Amino acid sequence: MSTYVLAAIAGLLTGAGLIIAIGPQNVFVIRQGVARAHVIPVVAVCAISDVVLILAGVAGLGALVSAHPAVVTIAKVVGGGYVIVLGLMAARRCLRSSEAIVTNAGEANTVSRWAAVGMTLALTWLNPHVYLDTVLTMGAIANSHGNAKWAFAIGACLASLLWFASLGGGATKLARHFASPRSWRVLDAIVAVVMLAMGAMLIASV
């Protein structure tokens, strides 16, 4: 097996290990999928953003970010605050009366496509963990493969594309299980806990 194939497989496995985690971005994709609202553009933004960040890391952006730690600090504060706001919104949805939840079960569909895309971009690019994992870590591992670093990058990008497509598609198939207000309460409770915890962790780490 050639060095390039091995590097691509390593990239695929490394990418899967870093990307497959329950964070604000993945939770948002799941909620959009369950609501069947703008799933394709949301998934596309997540996957394309990851590809851009992975390629940037392999090209050497990681070293630039490391040289300017203030950028990461600012991203933690801004990103943490934004994620906490989204968590509070999810908590408010969870505490609604049953009638309100039934009325607003299709709420995500009332949000415009561009608003959904904007939220996805914010959850992706304002999250400093994206830079630490995708740009710094992935970039460092890729460059350790020497001339095969771009094969590693291709494998990592493929992992991201497969993950977000599966996440969005899988969540869409769960939509039929969310006909009751209780199901939406449970989902929004999970969203609230994850986002509030992540936001607090980001700000506390400054």
Coordinates of C-alpha atoms in Angstrom, one line a residue, residues 53-176:
L53 CA -10.1 25.0 7.6
I54 CA -8.4 21.7 7.0
L55 CA -6.7 22.9 3.8
A56 CA -5.7 26.1 5.6
G57 CA -4.2 24.1 8.4
V58 CA -2.2 21.9 6.1
A59 CA -1.1 25.0 4.1
G60 CA 0.4 26.4 7.3
L61 CA -2.3 28.7 8.8
G62 CA -1.9 26.8 12.1
A63 CA 1.5 28.4 12.7
L64 CA 0.1 31.9 12.0
V65 CA -2.8 31.3 14.6
S66 CA -0.3 30.0 17.1
A67 CA 1.8 33.2 16.7
H68 CA -1.3 35.4 17.6
P69 CA -2.9 33.8 20.7
A70 CA -5.1 37.0 21.2
V71 CA -7.1 35.9 18.2
V72 CA -8.0 32.6 19.9
T73 CA -8.9 34.5 23.2
I74 CA -11.2 36.9 21.4
A75 CA -12.9 33.9 19.6
K76 CA -13.4 32.2 22.9
V77 CA -15.2 35.2 24.5
V78 CA -17.3 36.0 21.4
G79 CA -18.1 32.4 20.5
G80 CA -18.8 31.5 24.1
G81 CA -21.3 34.3 24.5
Y82 CA -23.0 33.5 21.2
V83 CA -23.4 29.8 22.1
I84 CA -24.8 30.7 25.6
V85 CA -27.4 32.9 23.9
L86 CA -28.4 30.0 21.6
G87 CA -28.6 27.7 24.7
L88 CA -30.9 30.1 26.5
M89 CA -33.1 30.2 23.5
A90 CA -33.3 26.4 23.4
A91 CA -34.1 26.4 27.2
R92 CA -36.9 28.9 26.6
R93 CA -38.4 26.6 23.9
C94 CA -38.1 23.7 26.2
L95 CA -40.1 25.5 28.9
R96 CA -43.0 26.5 26.6
S97 CA -46.5 25.1 27.2
S98 CA -47.5 22.0 25.1
E99 CA -49.8 24.2 23.0
A100 CA -46.9 26.6 22.2
I101 CA -44.7 23.7 21.2
V102 CA -47.3 22.2 19.0
T103 CA -47.9 25.6 17.3
N104 CA -44.2 26.1 16.9
A105 CA -43.0 22.6 16.1
G106 CA -42.3 23.8 12.6
E107 CA -40.6 26.9 13.9
A108 CA -37.3 26.1 12.2
N109 CA -39.0 26.2 8.9
T110 CA -40.1 29.8 9.4
V111 CA -36.4 30.8 9.7
S112 CA -35.1 31.9 6.3
R113 CA -32.5 29.9 4.6
W114 CA -30.0 32.8 4.9
A115 CA -30.7 33.1 8.7
A116 CA -30.0 29.3 9.1
V117 CA -26.8 29.6 7.0
G118 CA -25.8 32.6 9.1
M119 CA -26.3 30.7 12.4
T120 CA -24.3 27.8 11.0
L121 CA -21.4 30.1 10.0
A122 CA -21.4 31.6 13.4
L123 CA -21.4 28.3 15.2
T124 CA -18.6 27.1 13.0
W125 CA -16.3 30.1 12.7
L126 CA -16.8 31.6 16.2
N127 CA -15.9 28.3 17.8
P128 CA -12.2 28.4 18.8
H129 CA -12.2 24.6 19.1
V130 CA -12.5 24.5 15.3
Y131 CA -9.2 26.3 15.0
L132 CA -7.5 24.2 17.7
D133 CA -8.7 20.9 16.3
T134 CA -9.0 21.5 12.6
V135 CA -6.3 24.1 11.8
L136 CA -3.7 23.5 14.5
T137 CA -3.9 19.8 15.3
M138 CA -4.9 18.6 11.8
G139 CA -2.3 20.8 10.2
A140 CA 0.4 19.6 12.5
I141 CA -0.4 15.9 11.9
A142 CA -0.8 16.4 8.2
N143 CA 2.6 18.1 7.9
S144 CA 4.2 15.2 9.7
H145 CA 3.4 13.1 6.7
G146 CA 5.8 15.1 4.5
N147 CA 5.0 14.9 0.8
A148 CA 1.9 12.9 1.5
K149 CA 0.3 15.7 3.6
W150 CA -2.2 16.6 0.9
A151 CA -3.3 13.0 0.7
F152 CA -3.9 13.2 4.5
A153 CA -5.9 16.4 3.9
I154 CA -8.1 14.7 1.3
G155 CA -8.9 11.8 3.7
A156 CA -9.7 14.4 6.5
C157 CA -12.0 16.4 4.2
L158 CA -13.7 13.2 3.1
A159 CA -14.4 12.3 6.8
S160 CA -16.0 15.7 7.3
L161 CA -18.2 15.4 4.1
L162 CA -19.4 11.9 5.1
W163 CA -20.1 12.9 8.7
F164 CA -22.2 16.0 8.0
A165 CA -24.1 14.3 5.2
S166 CA -24.9 11.3 7.5
L167 CA -25.7 13.6 10.4
G168 CA -28.2 15.7 8.5
G169 CA -29.7 12.8 6.6
G170 CA -30.0 10.6 9.7
A171 CA -31.6 13.4 11.7
T172 CA -34.1 14.0 8.9
K173 CA -35.2 10.3 9.2
L174 CA -35.9 10.9 12.9
A175 CA -38.5 13.6 12.1
R176 CA -41.5 11.2 12.4

